[in-house]
Short mmCIF file of C-alpha atoms and ligand atoms in Angstrom, two decimals:
data_model
loop_
_atom_site.label_atom_id
_atom_site.label_comp_id
_atom_site.label_asym_id
_atom_site.label_seq_id
_atom_site.Cartn_x
_atom_site.Cartn_y
_atom_site.Cartn_z
CA MET M 1480 89.08 -192.63 -47.85
CA ALA M 1481 86.57 -192.32 -44.99
CA LYS M 1482 83.18 -191.10 -46.11
CA MET M 1483 80.95 -188.32 -44.86
CA TRP M 1484 78.34 -191.03 -44.35
CA ALA M 1485 80.67 -193.20 -42.21
CA GLY M 1486 78.83 -194.44 -39.12
CA ARG M 1487 76.86 -197.58 -39.84
CA THR M 1488 80.04 -198.80 -41.58
CA ASP M 1489 83.55 -197.50 -41.13
CA GLY M 1490 83.10 -195.73 -44.46
CA LYS M 1491 86.30 -197.23 -45.83
CA THR M 1492 85.68 -198.41 -49.32
CA GLU M 1493 87.81 -199.89 -52.07
CA LYS M 1494 89.11 -197.46 -54.65
CA ILE M 1495 87.52 -199.46 -57.44
CA ALA M 1496 84.16 -199.24 -55.65
CA ASP M 1497 84.57 -195.49 -55.20
CA ASP M 1498 85.36 -194.97 -58.86
CA PHE M 1499 82.42 -197.10 -59.87
CA ASN M 1500 80.04 -195.40 -57.48
CA SER M 1501 81.02 -191.80 -57.93
CA SER M 1502 79.16 -189.41 -60.20
CA ILE M 1503 81.22 -186.25 -59.72
CA ARG M 1504 82.81 -186.62 -63.16
CA PHE M 1505 79.48 -185.75 -64.70
CA ASP M 1506 77.31 -184.16 -62.01
CA SER M 1507 79.84 -181.43 -61.19
CA ARG M 1508 78.29 -179.45 -64.04
CA MET M 1509 75.32 -178.86 -61.70
CA TYR M 1510 77.39 -177.05 -59.06
CA ARG M 1511 75.54 -173.78 -59.55
CA GLU M 1512 72.13 -175.40 -59.11
CA ASP M 1513 73.36 -177.39 -56.13
CA ILE M 1514 74.66 -174.30 -54.37
CA THR M 1515 71.65 -172.12 -55.23
CA GLY M 1516 69.36 -174.88 -53.97
CA SER M 1517 71.32 -175.07 -50.73
CA MET M 1518 71.08 -171.32 -50.20
CA ALA M 1519 67.30 -171.52 -50.50
CA HIS M 1520 67.31 -174.47 -48.12
CA ALA M 1521 69.31 -172.57 -45.49
CA ALA M 1522 66.94 -169.62 -45.85
CA MET M 1523 63.93 -171.90 -45.35
CA LEU M 1524 65.49 -173.56 -42.30
CA SER M 1525 65.89 -170.21 -40.55
CA TYR M 1526 62.54 -168.86 -41.78
CA LYS M 1527 60.93 -171.83 -40.06
CA GLY M 1528 63.13 -171.45 -36.97
CA ILE M 1529 64.86 -174.79 -37.52
CA ILE M 1530 68.26 -173.08 -37.48
CA SER M 1531 69.11 -169.58 -36.28
CA GLN M 1532 69.19 -166.57 -38.57
CA THR M 1533 72.90 -166.15 -37.82
CA ASP M 1534 73.64 -169.72 -38.86
CA ALA M 1535 71.63 -169.28 -42.05
CA ASP M 1536 73.51 -166.08 -42.87
CA THR M 1537 76.83 -167.82 -42.29
CA LEU M 1538 75.77 -170.75 -44.47
CA ILE M 1539 74.51 -168.54 -47.27
CA THR M 1540 77.65 -166.38 -47.28
CA GLY M 1541 79.78 -169.51 -47.24
CA LEU M 1542 77.82 -170.96 -50.17
CA GLU M 1543 78.08 -167.71 -52.10
CA GLN M 1544 81.83 -167.78 -51.58
CA ILE M 1545 82.07 -171.37 -52.82
CA LEU M 1546 80.08 -170.47 -55.92
CA ALA M 1547 82.27 -167.44 -56.60
CA ASP M 1548 85.43 -169.51 -56.07
CA ILE M 1549 84.34 -172.27 -58.43
CA ASP M 1550 83.29 -169.69 -61.02
CA ALA M 1551 86.64 -167.94 -60.67
CA GLY M 1552 88.50 -171.22 -61.07
CA VAL M 1553 90.20 -170.94 -57.69
CA LEU M 1554 88.33 -173.84 -56.11
CA PRO M 1555 88.93 -176.93 -58.22
CA ILE M 1556 86.27 -179.59 -57.87
CA ASP M 1557 87.71 -182.59 -56.06
CA MET M 1558 87.16 -185.62 -58.26
CA GLU M 1559 87.76 -187.87 -55.26
CA CYS M 1560 84.37 -186.81 -53.88
CA GLU M 1561 81.39 -189.06 -54.44
CA ASP M 1562 79.25 -186.40 -56.06
CA ILE M 1563 78.79 -182.65 -56.33
CA HIS M 1564 76.46 -182.55 -53.32
CA MET M 1565 79.10 -184.13 -51.10
CA PHE M 1566 81.78 -181.86 -52.49
CA VAL M 1567 79.93 -178.64 -51.72
CA GLU M 1568 78.98 -179.80 -48.23
CA GLN M 1569 82.53 -180.93 -47.57
CA VAL M 1570 84.06 -177.59 -48.58
CA LEU M 1571 81.41 -175.73 -46.61
CA THR M 1572 82.17 -177.74 -43.49
CA GLN M 1573 85.92 -177.32 -43.95
CA ARG M 1574 85.42 -173.58 -44.19
CA LEU M 1575 82.71 -173.05 -41.58
CA GLY M 1576 83.20 -175.88 -39.11
CA ASP M 1577 80.11 -177.13 -37.27
CA VAL M 1578 77.73 -174.60 -38.82
CA GLY M 1579 78.40 -176.21 -42.20
CA LYS M 1580 77.10 -179.49 -40.82
CA LYS M 1581 73.67 -177.95 -40.19
CA LEU M 1582 72.88 -177.44 -43.87
CA HIS M 1583 71.75 -181.00 -44.51
CA THR M 1584 68.95 -180.79 -41.91
CA ALA M 1585 65.55 -181.82 -43.29
CA ARG M 1586 66.77 -182.92 -46.68
CA SER M 1587 68.49 -185.84 -48.33
CA ARG M 1588 70.67 -186.23 -51.36
CA ASN M 1589 67.69 -187.94 -52.96
CA ASP M 1590 65.56 -184.79 -53.06
CA GLN M 1591 68.67 -182.66 -53.52
CA VAL M 1592 69.75 -184.41 -56.69
CA ALA M 1593 66.20 -184.38 -58.02
CA LEU M 1594 66.11 -180.62 -57.39
CA ASP M 1595 69.46 -180.00 -59.06
CA ILE M 1596 68.58 -181.90 -62.24
CA ARG M 1597 65.27 -180.10 -62.60
CA MET M 1598 66.92 -176.72 -62.17
CA TYR M 1599 69.73 -177.60 -64.53
CA LEU M 1600 67.48 -179.02 -67.22
CA ARG M 1601 65.00 -176.19 -67.17
CA SER M 1602 67.81 -173.75 -67.92
CA GLN M 1603 69.01 -176.10 -70.64
CA ILE M 1604 65.51 -176.11 -72.13
CA ASP M 1605 65.70 -172.32 -72.23
CA GLU M 1606 69.06 -172.43 -74.00
CA ILE M 1607 67.97 -175.11 -76.44
CA SER M 1608 64.80 -173.15 -77.18
CA ASP M 1609 66.83 -170.05 -77.99
CA LEU M 1610 69.12 -172.06 -80.26
CA THR M 1611 66.10 -173.62 -81.96
CA LYS M 1612 64.64 -170.16 -82.50
CA ALA M 1613 67.87 -169.11 -84.19
CA VAL M 1614 67.55 -172.05 -86.59
CA ILE M 1615 63.92 -171.19 -87.28
CA ALA M 1616 64.90 -167.58 -87.95
CA ALA M 1617 67.62 -168.67 -90.38
CA VAL M 1618 65.26 -171.05 -92.17
CA THR M 1619 62.56 -168.40 -92.39
CA ALA M 1620 64.97 -165.81 -93.78
CA LYS M 1621 66.09 -168.28 -96.47
CA ALA M 1622 62.47 -169.06 -97.26
CA GLU M 1623 61.78 -165.39 -97.72
CA ALA M 1624 64.73 -165.06 -100.10
CA TYR M 1625 63.54 -168.04 -102.17
CA LYS M 1626 59.78 -167.67 -101.89
CA ALA M 1627 59.43 -167.55 -105.67
CA ALA M 1628 62.17 -170.04 -106.59
CA ILE M 1629 60.52 -172.95 -108.37
CA MET M 1630 61.61 -176.47 -107.57
CA PRO M 1631 60.02 -179.87 -107.97
CA GLY M 1632 58.03 -181.01 -104.95
CA TYR M 1633 58.39 -184.73 -104.36
CA THR M 1634 56.41 -187.68 -103.13
CA HIS M 1635 58.12 -191.09 -103.08
CA LEU M 1636 61.18 -189.06 -104.10
CA GLN M 1637 59.53 -188.78 -107.52
CA ARG M 1638 58.85 -185.35 -108.97
CA ALA M 1639 55.26 -184.59 -108.07
CA GLN M 1640 54.12 -180.97 -108.33
CA PRO M 1641 55.89 -177.63 -108.62
CA ILE M 1642 56.52 -175.85 -105.35
CA THR M 1643 58.88 -173.11 -104.27
CA PHE M 1644 62.06 -173.62 -102.31
CA GLY M 1645 60.65 -171.15 -99.80
CA HIS M 1646 57.61 -173.35 -99.30
CA HIS M 1647 59.77 -176.42 -98.80
CA LEU M 1648 61.92 -174.62 -96.23
CA MET M 1649 58.90 -173.36 -94.31
CA ALA M 1650 57.84 -176.97 -93.70
CA TYR M 1651 60.92 -177.27 -91.48
CA ALA M 1652 60.13 -174.02 -89.71
CA MET M 1653 56.74 -175.50 -88.75
CA MET M 1654 58.34 -178.71 -87.44
CA LEU M 1655 60.79 -176.75 -85.34
CA LEU M 1656 58.00 -174.59 -83.94
CA ARG M 1657 56.33 -177.75 -82.69
CA ASP M 1658 59.63 -178.77 -81.10
CA LEU M 1659 59.63 -175.48 -79.23
CA GLU M 1660 56.10 -176.15 -78.00
CA ARG M 1661 57.03 -179.65 -76.89
CA LEU M 1662 59.99 -178.35 -74.89
CA ALA M 1663 57.89 -175.61 -73.32
CA ASP M 1664 55.29 -178.18 -72.36
CA CYS M 1665 57.91 -180.45 -70.86
CA ARG M 1666 59.34 -177.53 -68.92
CA LYS M 1667 55.96 -176.92 -67.30
CA ARG M 1668 55.82 -180.39 -65.77
CA MET M 1669 59.52 -180.26 -64.93
CA ASN M 1670 59.11 -177.03 -63.00
CA ARG M 1671 57.82 -178.55 -59.75
CA SER M 1672 60.07 -178.69 -56.76
CA PRO M 1673 61.00 -182.01 -55.16
CA ILE M 1674 63.04 -180.45 -52.35
CA GLY M 1675 61.61 -181.33 -48.97
CA CYS M 1676 60.56 -184.82 -50.03
CA CYS M 1677 63.77 -185.77 -48.19
CA ALA M 1678 64.90 -189.38 -48.45
CA LEU M 1679 61.47 -190.68 -49.44
CA ALA M 1680 58.90 -190.09 -46.72
CA GLY M 1681 59.05 -186.38 -45.99
CA THR M 1682 60.37 -185.09 -42.69
CA THR M 1683 59.45 -184.57 -39.05
CA TYR M 1684 60.75 -181.00 -39.15
CA ASP M 1685 58.24 -178.23 -39.68
CA THR M 1686 59.53 -177.23 -43.11
CA ASP M 1687 57.97 -175.02 -45.76
CA ARG M 1688 58.43 -176.65 -49.13
CA ARG M 1689 56.55 -173.93 -50.95
CA PHE M 1690 58.83 -171.24 -49.55
CA GLU M 1691 61.81 -173.06 -51.06
CA ALA M 1692 60.01 -173.82 -54.30
CA GLN M 1693 59.06 -170.20 -54.75
CA LYS M 1694 62.54 -168.93 -53.95
CA LEU M 1695 63.94 -171.21 -56.64
CA GLY M 1696 61.47 -170.19 -59.33
CA PHE M 1697 59.31 -173.31 -59.36
CA ASP M 1698 55.61 -173.19 -60.19
CA GLY M 1699 54.71 -175.63 -57.43
CA ILE M 1700 55.88 -178.72 -55.58
CA CYS M 1701 55.87 -182.47 -56.18
CA ARG M 1702 52.87 -183.59 -54.17
CA ASN M 1703 53.97 -187.06 -53.17
CA SER M 1704 57.36 -187.44 -51.55
CA LEU M 1705 58.00 -190.95 -52.94
CA ASP M 1706 57.20 -189.71 -56.42
CA GLY M 1707 59.20 -186.53 -55.89
CA VAL M 1708 62.45 -188.41 -55.34
CA SER M 1709 61.91 -191.19 -57.86
CA ASP M 1710 60.30 -189.31 -60.74
CA ARG M 1711 62.50 -188.97 -63.80
CA ASP M 1712 59.63 -188.54 -66.23
CA PHE M 1713 60.84 -185.05 -67.01
CA CYS M 1714 64.17 -186.49 -68.20
CA ALA M 1715 62.42 -189.04 -70.40
CA GLU M 1716 60.05 -186.39 -71.69
CA MET M 1717 62.85 -184.01 -72.48
CA LEU M 1718 64.83 -186.78 -74.19
CA SER M 1719 61.78 -187.63 -76.19
CA GLY M 1720 61.30 -183.98 -77.22
CA LEU M 1721 64.98 -183.78 -78.11
CA SER M 1722 64.75 -187.01 -80.10
CA ILE M 1723 61.90 -185.61 -82.16
CA LEU M 1724 63.81 -182.37 -82.65
CA MET M 1725 66.83 -184.37 -83.84
CA MET M 1726 64.59 -186.42 -86.14
CA HIS M 1727 63.55 -183.15 -87.79
CA LEU M 1728 67.13 -181.92 -88.09
CA SER M 1729 68.08 -185.30 -89.48
CA ARG M 1730 65.43 -185.23 -92.20
CA PHE M 1731 66.51 -181.71 -93.06
CA SER M 1732 70.14 -182.84 -93.13
CA GLU M 1733 69.28 -185.71 -95.43
CA GLU M 1734 67.74 -183.27 -97.89
CA ILE M 1735 70.69 -180.92 -97.62
CA ILE M 1736 73.00 -183.83 -98.41
CA LEU M 1737 70.87 -184.89 -101.38
CA TRP M 1738 70.48 -181.35 -102.66
CA SER M 1739 74.19 -180.68 -102.57
CA SER M 1740 75.02 -183.83 -104.56
CA TRP M 1741 76.02 -183.53 -108.22
CA GLU M 1742 72.87 -185.44 -109.08
CA PHE M 1743 70.65 -182.69 -107.66
CA LYS M 1744 72.83 -179.60 -107.42
CA PHE M 1745 69.97 -177.64 -105.91
CA ILE M 1746 72.04 -175.95 -103.25
CA GLU M 1747 75.60 -175.05 -102.47
CA LEU M 1748 76.77 -175.04 -98.87
CA SER M 1749 79.23 -172.40 -97.83
CA ASP M 1750 82.83 -173.66 -97.85
CA ALA M 1751 82.94 -172.89 -94.15
CA PHE M 1752 80.44 -175.67 -93.48
CA THR M 1753 81.89 -178.38 -95.66
CA THR M 1754 85.06 -180.45 -95.73
CA GLY M 1755 87.33 -181.75 -98.44
CA SER M 1756 88.63 -185.23 -99.03
CA SER M 1757 92.21 -186.20 -98.25
CA ILE M 1758 92.47 -188.04 -101.56
CA MET M 1759 89.78 -186.86 -103.97
CA PRO M 1760 90.54 -183.25 -104.88
CA GLN M 1761 87.10 -182.56 -106.35
CA LYS M 1762 85.19 -183.30 -103.13
CA LYS M 1763 83.17 -180.86 -101.08
CA ASN M 1764 81.45 -182.92 -98.45
CA PRO M 1765 78.41 -181.92 -96.37
CA ASP M 1766 79.95 -183.34 -93.18
CA MET M 1767 78.02 -181.08 -90.80
CA ALA M 1768 74.68 -182.25 -92.12
CA GLU M 1769 75.88 -185.87 -92.10
CA LEU M 1770 77.01 -185.56 -88.50
CA VAL M 1771 73.70 -184.08 -87.42
CA ARG M 1772 71.97 -187.01 -89.10
CA GLY M 1773 74.41 -189.40 -87.41
CA LYS M 1774 74.11 -187.87 -83.97
CA THR M 1775 70.37 -188.34 -84.10
CA GLY M 1776 70.97 -192.03 -83.44
CA ARG M 1777 72.96 -191.11 -80.40
CA VAL M 1778 70.14 -189.00 -78.91
CA TYR M 1779 67.62 -191.80 -79.56
CA GLY M 1780 70.06 -194.08 -77.74
CA ASP M 1781 70.07 -191.73 -74.76
CA LEU M 1782 66.27 -191.90 -74.65
CA MET M 1783 66.12 -195.69 -74.93
CA GLY M 1784 68.89 -196.06 -72.36
CA LEU M 1785 67.07 -193.99 -69.77
CA LEU M 1786 63.68 -195.59 -70.36
CA THR M 1787 65.27 -198.98 -69.95
CA THR M 1788 67.08 -197.94 -66.78
CA LEU M 1789 63.83 -196.74 -65.25
CA LYS M 1790 61.48 -199.49 -66.32
CA GLY M 1791 62.04 -201.98 -63.51
CA LEU M 1792 62.78 -199.68 -60.60
CA PRO M 1793 60.81 -200.09 -57.38
CA LEU M 1794 60.02 -196.95 -55.40
CA ALA M 1795 61.62 -194.79 -54.31
CA TYR M 1796 65.24 -193.72 -55.04
CA ASN M 1797 67.60 -196.38 -56.37
CA LYS M 1798 71.21 -195.83 -57.34
CA ASP M 1799 70.32 -196.86 -60.88
CA MET M 1800 68.86 -193.39 -61.17
CA GLN M 1801 72.31 -191.86 -61.13
CA GLU M 1802 72.44 -193.13 -64.72
CA ASP M 1803 69.88 -190.48 -65.70
CA LYS M 1804 72.51 -187.77 -65.91
CA GLU M 1805 74.97 -189.05 -68.46
CA SER M 1806 72.25 -189.78 -70.98
CA ILE M 1807 70.38 -186.52 -70.57
CA PHE M 1808 73.60 -184.48 -70.45
CA ASP M 1809 74.88 -186.20 -73.57
CA ALA M 1810 71.64 -185.44 -75.37
CA VAL M 1811 71.66 -181.81 -74.21
CA ASP M 1812 75.27 -181.29 -75.36
CA THR M 1813 74.67 -183.05 -78.66
CA VAL M 1814 71.49 -181.15 -79.49
CA LYS M 1815 73.07 -177.81 -78.61
CA MET M 1816 76.05 -178.47 -80.85
CA CYS M 1817 73.82 -179.56 -83.70
CA LEU M 1818 71.64 -176.46 -83.42
CA GLN M 1819 74.67 -174.20 -83.15
CA VAL M 1820 76.11 -175.51 -86.39
CA PHE M 1821 72.77 -175.74 -88.14
CA ALA M 1822 71.74 -172.09 -88.00
CA PRO M 1823 74.82 -170.67 -89.75
CA MET M 1824 74.93 -173.61 -92.16
CA ILE M 1825 71.42 -172.68 -93.32
CA ASP M 1826 72.17 -169.00 -93.18
CA THR M 1827 75.11 -169.32 -95.57
CA LEU M 1828 73.76 -171.80 -98.09
CA THR M 1829 72.78 -170.62 -101.54
CA ALA M 1830 70.22 -172.17 -103.83
CA ASN M 1831 70.97 -172.97 -107.43
CA THR M 1832 67.61 -171.73 -108.64
CA ALA M 1833 68.39 -172.43 -112.30
CA ASN M 1834 69.00 -176.11 -111.57
CA MET M 1835 65.91 -176.35 -109.41
CA LYS M 1836 63.86 -174.87 -112.19
CA LYS M 1837 65.42 -177.19 -114.76
CA ALA M 1838 64.56 -180.19 -112.61
CA ALA M 1839 61.04 -178.87 -112.26
CA GLN M 1840 60.72 -178.63 -116.03
CA ARG M 1841 61.67 -182.23 -116.78
CA GLY M 1842 59.40 -184.23 -114.53
CA PHE M 1843 55.90 -183.53 -115.92
CA ILE M 1844 55.08 -181.99 -112.57
CA ASN M 1845 52.42 -179.87 -114.27
CA ALA M 1846 50.44 -182.97 -115.35
CA THR M 1847 47.97 -182.42 -112.49
CA ASP M 1848 47.45 -178.86 -113.68
CA LEU M 1849 46.85 -180.09 -117.22
CA ALA M 1850 44.11 -182.38 -115.89
CA ASP M 1851 42.68 -179.55 -113.76
CA TYR M 1852 42.59 -177.40 -116.90
CA LEU M 1853 40.32 -179.93 -118.63
CA VAL M 1854 38.18 -180.24 -115.50
CA LYS M 1855 37.63 -176.50 -115.53
CA LYS M 1856 36.45 -176.88 -119.14
CA GLY M 1857 33.80 -179.33 -117.96
CA MET M 1858 35.47 -182.75 -118.14
CA PRO M 1859 35.11 -185.17 -115.17
CA PHE M 1860 38.40 -185.39 -113.24
CA ARG M 1861 39.02 -189.13 -113.82
CA THR M 1862 38.71 -188.70 -117.58
CA ALA M 1863 40.94 -185.63 -117.53
CA TYR M 1864 43.47 -187.52 -115.39
CA LYS M 1865 43.59 -190.30 -117.98
CA ILE M 1866 44.10 -187.93 -120.90
CA SER M 1867 46.80 -186.02 -119.08
CA GLY M 1868 48.55 -189.34 -118.28
CA SER M 1869 48.37 -190.45 -121.92
CA LEU M 1870 49.89 -187.16 -123.02
CA VAL M 1871 52.74 -187.64 -120.53
CA ALA M 1872 53.31 -191.16 -121.92
CA TYR M 1873 53.38 -189.72 -125.44
CA CYS M 1874 55.94 -187.11 -124.40
CA ILE M 1875 58.18 -189.71 -122.74
CA GLN M 1876 58.06 -191.91 -125.86
CA ASN M 1877 58.94 -188.93 -128.02
CA ASP M 1878 61.45 -187.37 -125.68
CA THR M 1879 59.62 -184.10 -125.28
CA VAL M 1880 57.69 -182.21 -122.60
CA LEU M 1881 54.10 -180.98 -122.29
CA GLU M 1882 55.12 -177.37 -122.91
CA ASP M 1883 56.60 -178.26 -126.33
CA LEU M 1884 53.69 -180.31 -127.75
CA PRO M 1885 51.82 -178.45 -130.50
CA LEU M 1886 48.13 -177.72 -130.02
CA GLU M 1887 47.25 -180.13 -132.87
CA LYS M 1888 48.67 -182.96 -130.80
CA TYR M 1889 46.58 -181.94 -127.80
CA LEU M 1890 43.46 -181.79 -129.96
CA GLU M 1891 43.96 -185.43 -130.94
CA TYR M 1892 43.31 -186.24 -127.25
CA SER M 1893 40.43 -183.84 -126.57
CA ASP M 1894 38.72 -181.04 -128.42
CA LEU M 1895 38.43 -179.09 -125.15
CA PHE M 1896 42.04 -177.99 -125.52
CA ASP M 1897 42.87 -174.52 -126.78
CA ASP M 1898 45.82 -172.12 -126.66
CA GLU M 1899 45.22 -171.25 -123.00
CA LEU M 1900 46.52 -174.63 -121.96
CA TYR M 1901 50.12 -173.40 -122.23
CA GLU M 1902 49.47 -170.73 -119.67
CA ALA M 1903 47.73 -173.26 -117.41
CA ILE M 1904 50.79 -175.53 -117.35
CA ASP M 1905 53.34 -172.77 -116.92
CA LEU M 1906 55.18 -173.70 -113.72
CA MET M 1907 54.95 -170.29 -112.10
CA VAL M 1908 51.24 -170.19 -112.86
CA CYS M 1909 50.86 -173.68 -111.33
CA VAL M 1910 52.55 -172.39 -108.18
CA GLU M 1911 50.68 -169.11 -108.04
CA LYS M 1912 47.32 -170.83 -108.41
CA ARG M 1913 47.88 -172.87 -105.24
CA ILE M 1914 46.46 -170.19 -103.00
CA SER M 1915 44.81 -172.50 -100.47
CA GLU M 1916 46.00 -171.80 -96.93
CA GLY M 1917 49.34 -173.50 -96.37
CA GLY M 1918 49.81 -173.95 -100.12
CA THR M 1919 52.81 -173.11 -102.24
CA SER M 1920 51.77 -169.79 -103.83
CA VAL M 1921 54.05 -166.90 -102.98
CA ALA M 1922 51.26 -165.19 -101.03
CA SER M 1923 50.57 -168.32 -99.05
CA VAL M 1924 54.26 -168.80 -98.23
CA GLU M 1925 54.43 -165.16 -97.16
CA ALA M 1926 51.55 -165.82 -94.79
CA GLN M 1927 53.45 -168.80 -93.36
CA ILE M 1928 56.52 -166.64 -92.89
CA ASP M 1929 54.47 -163.98 -91.10
CA TYR M 1930 52.96 -166.60 -88.82
CA VAL M 1931 56.33 -168.01 -87.85
CA LYS M 1932 57.78 -164.57 -87.24
CA GLU M 1933 54.85 -163.77 -85.00
CA MET M 1934 55.34 -167.00 -83.07
CA LEU M 1935 59.01 -166.21 -82.57
CA ALA M 1936 58.38 -162.65 -81.39
N1 LIG K 2186 74.94 -189.09 -57.04
C1 LIG K 2186 73.62 -189.50 -56.72
C2 LIG K 2186 72.77 -189.49 -57.98
O1 LIG K 2186 73.20 -188.91 -58.90
C3 LIG K 2186 73.02 -188.59 -55.71
C4 LIG K 2186 71.96 -189.19 -54.86
C5 LIG K 2186 72.55 -190.21 -53.99
N2 LIG K 2186 71.67 -190.66 -52.96
C6 LIG K 2186 71.96 -191.68 -52.24
N3 LIG K 2186 71.14 -192.00 -51.32
N4 LIG K 2186 73.03 -192.40 -52.46
O2 LIG K 2186 71.72 -190.05 -58.06
#
């Protein structure tokens, strides 16, 4: 098929070369951005007197019609075209004749594609941010419901100190808030317009790049034309933000998987977010959480793929850069799906607070509080630590717990002990005493919840 760029060559290429070269399979999803960008370009061309007002009006109406037709499904995108930019221009020219051919004045596909991706991705950042907010809201609501539910807090996956399930959940809300900030920050740098950089060197026409940038909702322009067409930092940055977001979802998923195992039985996922086994009738598998954890690897792969594609590229545009889209689109689609399934999965899970409490009662997680109790009676912490440890060892040897040891036993270890020790090692008391900011007391978790709600509002 002869190409729109036929001239220097006869434009007749092998089918296999066309298939290899073409990007329309994946860049057609940017048709709206491409057409909106072209409308702003036509407006700028007439504003600067480069084309007539009548021509600009014709072009803009023609572009509007193409957009409406694609939206309505009456203009199928021709997969034989090289890319979405060529497709739109081709249809426009078929419909408008010579006027259609004026649109590509003072621009190149190099700045056009850079424009389209930025516009597309910034709207994707907005969508992903909204989906992330929905997850944060679900997590925060669960935390509120379980702000007084005692569970063991872990370090090294060993029972460490008593915390509440609400406190644990709020840790994820904080992580996801940072993800929102990272995406917002990335969006700021992304929101500069490359249109008008043209092929690489700018243009001899008297254009107004800022007019176009402003029309398209950008905060400014790329200030070096070579950089404008060859910069894909915003893709790498977004992929990196998405990778970190997925890392958070993956850690969360891992805990959900652990917690729903028979060994833990801390939570129960709603049936609607689990699957059964084709052979083992007793199974209720946390597939959604496992898939989120699995897909994290895929998003990291998208990031590594793009960084590697970019690392050896000379300035300015190189066709290698067409590879940016599949990786960033894959990551965008993957992250959106994960967030969409995550929010209702969290929303519908229930905690088995009795089991959490039982686990909290068997791990000597109040041993620190026992030591603190002696410290408050005047003993140096290291000595108190040692006594508390010896008492734990005694309990393990005798298959009992600190709460069940009689006072006489305690007095064998130190005469500072009295009846109040039982209150000091009561798990709820241990939790409620941790009033330091960010700590696990109910009041402190409530403050965290308020903070997150304020950030979301
Ligand atoms: N499909 C191309 C891409 O995605 C558009 C830019 C092509 N520019 C060019 N000079 N061949 O990168």
